[in-house]
mmCIF file of C-alpha atoms in Angstrom:
data_model
loop_
_atom_site.group_PDB
_atom_site.id
_atom_site.type_symbol
_atom_site.label_atom_id
_atom_site.label_comp_id
_atom_site.label_asym_id
_atom_site.label_seq_id
_atom_site.Cartn_x
_atom_site.Cartn_y
_atom_site.Cartn_z
ATOM 1 C CA ASP P 1 -22.014 101.582 -27.598
ATOM 2 C CA ALA P 2 -19.763 104.459 -29.260
ATOM 3 C CA GLY P 3 -17.211 103.510 -31.671
ATOM 4 C CA ILE P 4 -16.826 101.328 -35.020
ATOM 5 C CA THR P 5 -18.139 97.431 -35.055
ATOM 6 C CA GLN P 6 -17.560 94.891 -37.512
ATOM 7 C CA SER P 7 -20.043 91.846 -37.993
ATOM 8 C CA PRO P 8 -19.568 89.056 -37.885
ATOM 9 C CA ARG P 9 -15.990 88.587 -36.187
ATOM 10 C CA TYR P 10 -15.661 85.294 -37.893
ATOM 11 C CA LYS P 11 -16.959 83.881 -41.088
ATOM 12 C CA ILE P 12 -16.774 80.429 -43.194
ATOM 13 C CA THR P 13 -18.450 80.483 -46.508
ATOM 14 C CA GLU P 14 -18.115 78.353 -49.664
ATOM 15 C CA THR P 15 -16.537 79.487 -52.872
ATOM 16 C CA GLY P 16 -19.037 81.160 -55.189
ATOM 17 C CA ARG P 17 -21.379 82.470 -52.432
ATOM 18 C CA GLN P 18 -22.165 85.914 -51.895
ATOM 19 C CA VAL P 19 -21.188 87.249 -48.389
ATOM 20 C CA THR P 20 -21.754 90.731 -46.831
ATOM 21 C CA LEU P 21 -19.457 92.154 -44.190
ATOM 22 C CA MET P 22 -20.992 94.634 -42.044
ATOM 23 C CA CYS P 23 -19.366 98.019 -40.809
ATOM 24 C CA HIS P 24 -21.276 100.479 -38.536
ATOM 25 C CA GLN P 25 -19.650 103.468 -36.744
ATOM 26 C CA THR P 26 -21.286 106.008 -34.462
ATOM 27 C CA TRP P 27 -19.279 109.029 -34.758
ATOM 28 C CA SER P 28 -20.565 110.303 -37.960
ATOM 29 C CA HIS P 29 -17.257 110.403 -39.465
ATOM 30 C CA SER P 30 -17.412 111.385 -43.078
ATOM 31 C CA TYR P 31 -14.645 108.789 -44.346
ATOM 32 C CA MET P 32 -14.931 105.042 -44.120
ATOM 33 C CA PHE P 33 -12.336 102.440 -45.462
ATOM 34 C CA TRP P 34 -12.356 98.665 -46.254
ATOM 35 C CA TYR P 35 -8.848 97.037 -45.990
ATOM 36 C CA ARG P 36 -7.822 93.410 -46.008
ATOM 37 C CA GLN P 37 -4.826 92.202 -44.150
ATOM 38 C CA ASP P 38 -2.796 89.354 -45.574
ATOM 39 C CA LEU P 39 0.474 87.915 -44.286
ATOM 40 C CA GLY P 40 3.348 89.684 -46.220
ATOM 41 C CA HIS P 41 0.846 92.063 -47.897
ATOM 42 C CA GLY P 42 0.131 94.184 -44.855
ATOM 43 C CA LEU P 43 -3.110 96.269 -45.062
ATOM 44 C CA ARG P 44 -4.431 96.875 -48.600
ATOM 45 C CA LEU P 45 -7.305 99.311 -49.415
ATOM 46 C CA ILE P 46 -10.303 97.346 -50.857
ATOM 47 C CA TYR P 47 -12.815 100.635 -51.017
ATOM 48 C CA TYR P 48 -13.210 104.073 -49.461
ATOM 49 C CA SER P 49 -16.227 106.450 -49.192
ATOM 50 C CA ALA P 50 -15.818 110.156 -48.506
ATOM 51 C CA ALA P 51 -19.343 110.586 -47.652
ATOM 52 C CA ALA P 52 -22.750 109.119 -47.905
ATOM 53 C CA ASP P 53 -23.358 107.946 -51.650
ATOM 54 C CA ILE P 54 -19.973 108.482 -52.776
ATOM 55 C CA THR P 55 -17.476 105.624 -52.850
ATOM 56 C CA ASP P 56 -14.287 104.587 -54.829
ATOM 57 C CA LYS P 57 -12.232 101.939 -55.567
ATOM 58 C CA GLY P 58 -8.912 101.130 -53.836
ATOM 59 C CA GLU P 59 -5.974 99.006 -54.853
ATOM 60 C CA VAL P 60 -7.576 95.448 -54.614
ATOM 61 C CA SER P 61 -11.387 96.254 -55.481
ATOM 62 C CA ASP P 62 -11.984 93.439 -57.878
ATOM 63 C CA GLY P 63 -14.760 91.063 -56.642
ATOM 64 C CA TYR P 64 -16.050 93.389 -54.319
ATOM 65 C CA VAL P 65 -18.932 95.856 -53.849
ATOM 66 C CA VAL P 66 -19.836 98.597 -51.514
ATOM 67 C CA SER P 67 -22.715 100.840 -50.604
ATOM 68 C CA ARG P 68 -22.935 103.825 -48.388
ATOM 69 C CA SER P 69 -26.692 104.804 -48.293
ATOM 70 C CA LYS P 70 -26.265 106.139 -44.604
ATOM 71 C CA THR P 71 -23.007 107.826 -42.874
ATOM 72 C CA GLU P 72 -22.871 105.377 -40.221
ATOM 73 C CA ASN P 73 -22.791 102.147 -42.481
ATOM 74 C CA PHE P 74 -20.540 100.899 -44.947
ATOM 75 C CA PRO P 75 -21.195 97.120 -45.822
ATOM 76 C CA LEU P 76 -18.701 95.039 -47.849
ATOM 77 C CA THR P 77 -20.052 92.406 -50.530
ATOM 78 C CA LEU P 78 -18.265 89.720 -51.933
ATOM 79 C CA GLU P 79 -20.363 89.140 -55.082
ATOM 80 C CA SER P 80 -18.852 85.415 -55.533
ATOM 81 C CA ALA P 81 -16.539 84.256 -53.069
ATOM 82 C CA THR P 82 -13.017 83.008 -54.027
ATOM 83 C CA ARG P 83 -10.500 81.282 -51.866
ATOM 84 C CA SER P 84 -8.191 84.058 -52.543
ATOM 85 C CA GLN P 85 -10.554 86.441 -50.544
ATOM 86 C CA THR P 86 -9.687 84.570 -47.438
ATOM 87 C CA SER P 87 -8.212 87.279 -45.395
ATOM 88 C CA VAL P 88 -8.885 89.481 -42.279
ATOM 89 C CA TYR P 89 -10.927 92.456 -43.312
ATOM 90 C CA PHE P 90 -10.816 95.671 -41.510
ATOM 91 C CA CYS P 91 -13.066 98.827 -41.534
ATOM 92 C CA ALA P 92 -12.088 102.074 -40.670
ATOM 93 C CA SER P 93 -13.242 105.693 -40.195
ATOM 94 C CA SER P 94 -12.001 109.054 -39.976
ATOM 95 C CA GLU P 95 -12.952 112.596 -39.992
ATOM 96 C CA TRP P 96 -10.639 114.791 -42.101
ATOM 97 C CA GLY P 97 -10.334 117.881 -40.221
ATOM 98 C CA GLY P 98 -7.000 119.133 -41.713
ATOM 99 C CA ALA P 99 -5.089 118.432 -38.798
ATOM 100 C CA ALA P 100 -3.608 115.128 -37.858
ATOM 101 C CA THR P 101 -6.200 112.923 -38.767
ATOM 102 C CA GLU P 102 -6.583 109.504 -36.782
ATOM 103 C CA ALA P 103 -8.140 106.477 -38.524
ATOM 104 C CA PHE P 104 -10.348 104.270 -36.126
ATOM 105 C CA PHE P 105 -10.224 100.436 -36.823
ATOM 106 C CA GLY P 106 -13.198 97.834 -36.000
ATOM 107 C CA GLN P 107 -11.936 94.679 -34.775
ATOM 108 C CA GLY P 108 -11.902 92.988 -37.913
ATOM 109 C CA THR P 109 -13.734 90.121 -39.611
ATOM 110 C CA ARG P 110 -11.903 86.693 -40.176
ATOM 111 C CA LEU P 111 -13.320 85.237 -43.552
ATOM 112 C CA THR P 112 -12.361 81.906 -44.590
ATOM 113 C CA VAL P 113 -13.450 80.951 -48.110
ATOM 114 C CA VAL P 114 -13.579 76.814 -48.564
ATOM 115 C CA GLY B 1 7.813 100.280 -55.442
ATOM 116 C CA GLU B 2 5.285 100.651 -52.646
ATOM 117 C CA ASP B 3 4.323 103.893 -51.270
ATOM 118 C CA VAL B 4 5.379 102.858 -47.657
ATOM 119 C CA GLU B 5 8.124 100.412 -46.861
ATOM 120 C CA GLN B 6 9.073 98.591 -43.517
ATOM 121 C CA SER B 7 11.108 95.794 -42.530
ATOM 122 C CA LEU B 8 9.046 92.799 -41.509
ATOM 123 C CA PHE B 9 10.436 91.520 -38.161
ATOM 124 C CA LEU B 10 12.363 92.913 -35.118
ATOM 125 C CA SER B 11 13.296 90.850 -32.175
ATOM 126 C CA VAL B 12 14.436 92.376 -28.928
ATOM 127 C CA ARG B 13 15.122 91.500 -25.257
ATOM 128 C CA GLU B 14 12.929 93.056 -22.672
ATOM 129 C CA GLY B 15 14.664 96.039 -21.455
ATOM 130 C CA ASP B 16 16.489 97.167 -24.539
ATOM 131 C CA SER B 17 15.456 99.834 -27.155
ATOM 132 C CA SER B 18 13.591 98.809 -30.384
ATOM 133 C CA VAL B 19 13.932 100.846 -33.383
ATOM 134 C CA ILE B 20 11.370 100.318 -36.168
ATOM 135 C CA ASN B 21 12.185 101.890 -39.434
ATOM 136 C CA CYS B 22 9.976 102.927 -42.293
ATOM 137 C CA THR B 23 10.451 104.954 -45.807
ATOM 138 C CA TYR B 24 7.761 106.600 -47.772
ATOM 139 C CA THR B 25 7.463 108.078 -51.323
ATOM 140 C CA ASP B 26 5.481 111.166 -51.096
ATOM 141 C CA SER B 27 7.228 114.024 -50.037
ATOM 142 C CA SER B 28 4.152 116.443 -49.863
ATOM 143 C CA SER B 29 2.682 114.195 -46.750
ATOM 144 C CA THR B 30 1.657 116.435 -44.126
ATOM 145 C CA TYR B 31 1.658 113.930 -41.411
ATOM 146 C CA LEU B 32 3.151 110.569 -40.678
ATOM 147 C CA TYR B 33 1.690 107.937 -38.622
ATOM 148 C CA TRP B 34 2.633 105.020 -36.527
ATOM 149 C CA TYR B 35 -0.168 102.436 -35.655
ATOM 150 C CA LYS B 36 0.119 99.692 -33.361
ATOM 151 C CA GLN B 37 -1.824 96.132 -33.909
ATOM 152 C CA GLU B 38 -2.101 93.901 -30.930
ATOM 153 C CA PRO B 39 -3.088 90.161 -31.436
ATOM 154 C CA GLY B 40 -6.543 89.823 -32.579
ATOM 155 C CA ALA B 41 -7.496 93.294 -32.682
ATOM 156 C CA GLY B 42 -7.555 96.567 -35.061
ATOM 157 C CA LEU B 43 -5.064 99.107 -35.491
ATOM 158 C CA GLN B 44 -4.899 101.744 -33.029
ATOM 159 C CA LEU B 45 -3.119 105.004 -33.420
ATOM 160 C CA LEU B 46 0.261 105.354 -31.427
ATOM 161 C CA THR B 47 1.807 108.436 -32.176
ATOM 162 C CA TYR B 48 2.117 110.971 -35.598
ATOM 163 C CA ILE B 49 4.428 113.438 -36.499
ATOM 164 C CA PHE B 50 4.087 116.509 -38.590
ATOM 165 C CA SER B 51 6.641 117.137 -41.491
ATOM 166 C CA ASN B 52 7.764 120.247 -40.325
ATOM 167 C CA MET B 53 9.175 118.501 -37.381
ATOM 168 C CA ASP B 54 12.219 116.443 -36.994
ATOM 169 C CA MET B 55 11.550 114.549 -33.621
ATOM 170 C CA LYS B 56 8.566 113.822 -31.465
ATOM 171 C CA GLN B 57 8.706 112.450 -28.020
ATOM 172 C CA ASP B 58 6.049 110.808 -26.070
ATOM 173 C CA GLN B 59 6.829 109.074 -22.884
ATOM 174 C CA ARG B 60 8.927 106.029 -24.073
ATOM 175 C CA LEU B 61 8.287 106.693 -27.789
ATOM 176 C CA THR B 62 10.700 108.696 -30.096
ATOM 177 C CA VAL B 63 9.762 109.441 -33.625
ATOM 178 C CA LEU B 64 12.556 110.676 -35.976
ATOM 179 C CA LEU B 65 11.707 111.958 -39.276
ATOM 180 C CA ASN B 66 14.445 112.698 -41.828
ATOM 181 C CA LYS B 67 12.472 114.485 -45.048
ATOM 182 C CA LYS B 68 15.537 114.424 -47.288
ATOM 183 C CA ASP B 69 15.672 110.622 -47.317
ATOM 184 C CA LYS B 70 11.700 110.181 -46.762
ATOM 185 C CA HIS B 71 12.678 108.143 -43.560
ATOM 186 C CA LEU B 72 10.641 107.677 -40.511
ATOM 187 C CA SER B 73 11.752 105.984 -37.328
ATOM 188 C CA LEU B 74 9.995 104.766 -34.270
ATOM 189 C CA ARG B 75 12.143 104.071 -31.115
ATOM 190 C CA ILE B 76 10.668 102.427 -28.121
ATOM 191 C CA ALA B 77 12.773 102.866 -25.001
ATOM 192 C CA ASP B 78 12.926 100.200 -22.426
ATOM 193 C CA THR B 79 10.834 97.648 -24.574
ATOM 194 C CA GLN B 80 8.092 95.368 -22.572
ATOM 195 C CA THR B 81 6.635 92.313 -23.503
ATOM 196 C CA GLY B 82 3.485 94.255 -23.589
ATOM 197 C CA ASP B 83 4.850 96.062 -26.783
ATOM 198 C CA SER B 84 4.931 92.796 -28.849
ATOM 199 C CA ALA B 85 2.770 93.859 -31.532
ATOM 200 C CA ILE B 86 2.735 94.543 -35.188
ATOM 201 C CA TYR B 87 3.543 98.384 -35.928
ATOM 202 C CA PHE B 88 2.455 100.115 -39.096
ATOM 203 C CA CYS B 89 3.852 103.180 -40.594
ATOM 204 C CA ALA B 90 1.196 105.093 -42.544
ATOM 205 C CA SER B 91 0.934 108.364 -44.809
ATOM 206 C CA PRO B 92 -1.687 109.677 -47.034
ATOM 207 C CA LYS B 93 -1.885 108.365 -50.179
ATOM 208 C CA PRO B 94 0.159 110.282 -52.823
ATOM 209 C CA GLY B 95 -1.794 112.615 -54.713
ATOM 210 C CA GLY B 96 -2.929 115.084 -51.926
ATOM 211 C CA SER B 97 -6.033 112.993 -51.106
ATOM 212 C CA TYR B 98 -6.502 111.953 -47.511
ATOM 213 C CA ILE B 99 -6.547 107.925 -47.678
ATOM 214 C CA PRO B 100 -4.290 106.273 -45.223
ATOM 215 C CA THR B 101 -1.656 104.169 -46.905
ATOM 216 C CA PHE B 102 0.167 101.527 -44.890
ATOM 217 C CA GLY B 103 3.238 99.795 -44.742
ATOM 218 C CA ARG B 104 3.209 96.052 -44.576
ATOM 219 C CA GLY B 105 3.814 96.267 -40.826
ATOM 220 C CA THR B 106 6.763 95.454 -38.631
ATOM 221 C CA SER B 107 6.292 92.296 -36.143
ATOM 222 C CA LEU B 108 7.993 93.362 -32.848
ATOM 223 C CA ILE B 109 8.816 90.307 -30.770
ATOM 224 C CA VAL B 110 9.954 91.076 -27.085
ATOM 225 C CA HIS B 111 11.655 88.343 -25.365
ATOM 226 C CA PRO B 112 12.960 87.826 -22.023
#
């Protein structure tokens, strides 16, 4: 199916465990992003990638790691989960074309750290 | 302050007009965007406006841009219960790169 998909949709994990959230897009968009959404904070950028093997930190990157070995995949890893990382995580992709550039979002992963 | 700021809540009656406001900091933004998030879903682009425009109309949606005050608004005419959602204003991150920066979102509640 064409689009951007995230997995899993829901995840409960324990404090201190490593957890990886997956993101896959079928358009071959250059840019990919990870955001977290928290009440009162809106969407905050965790990491982004301009192309395969190029990643950069966003405003809330501490405790997270990303990789992008293939254009279509952009996994996000929480190295040692903390309760403060309980959130809804959104992956997005876009193709920078100079004109109005739309970001396409996945359905989100709701992560609970207990 | 934040790059993009919005009020958090708006409650309107069905059939009335809704106006959602946003202020941004980067005067060099080429485009400004409105995204809509329905319950349990990701964001979807609703509309956008090019920075050299003052107004853009698209069916029930009207976007107004005041560049001098760095103020963006989204007006929804004849608001319906299906318009209940969170609306995000977005602009490229200051500094010239293309990274969408979002406001905190305005929760629009439409009641009968």
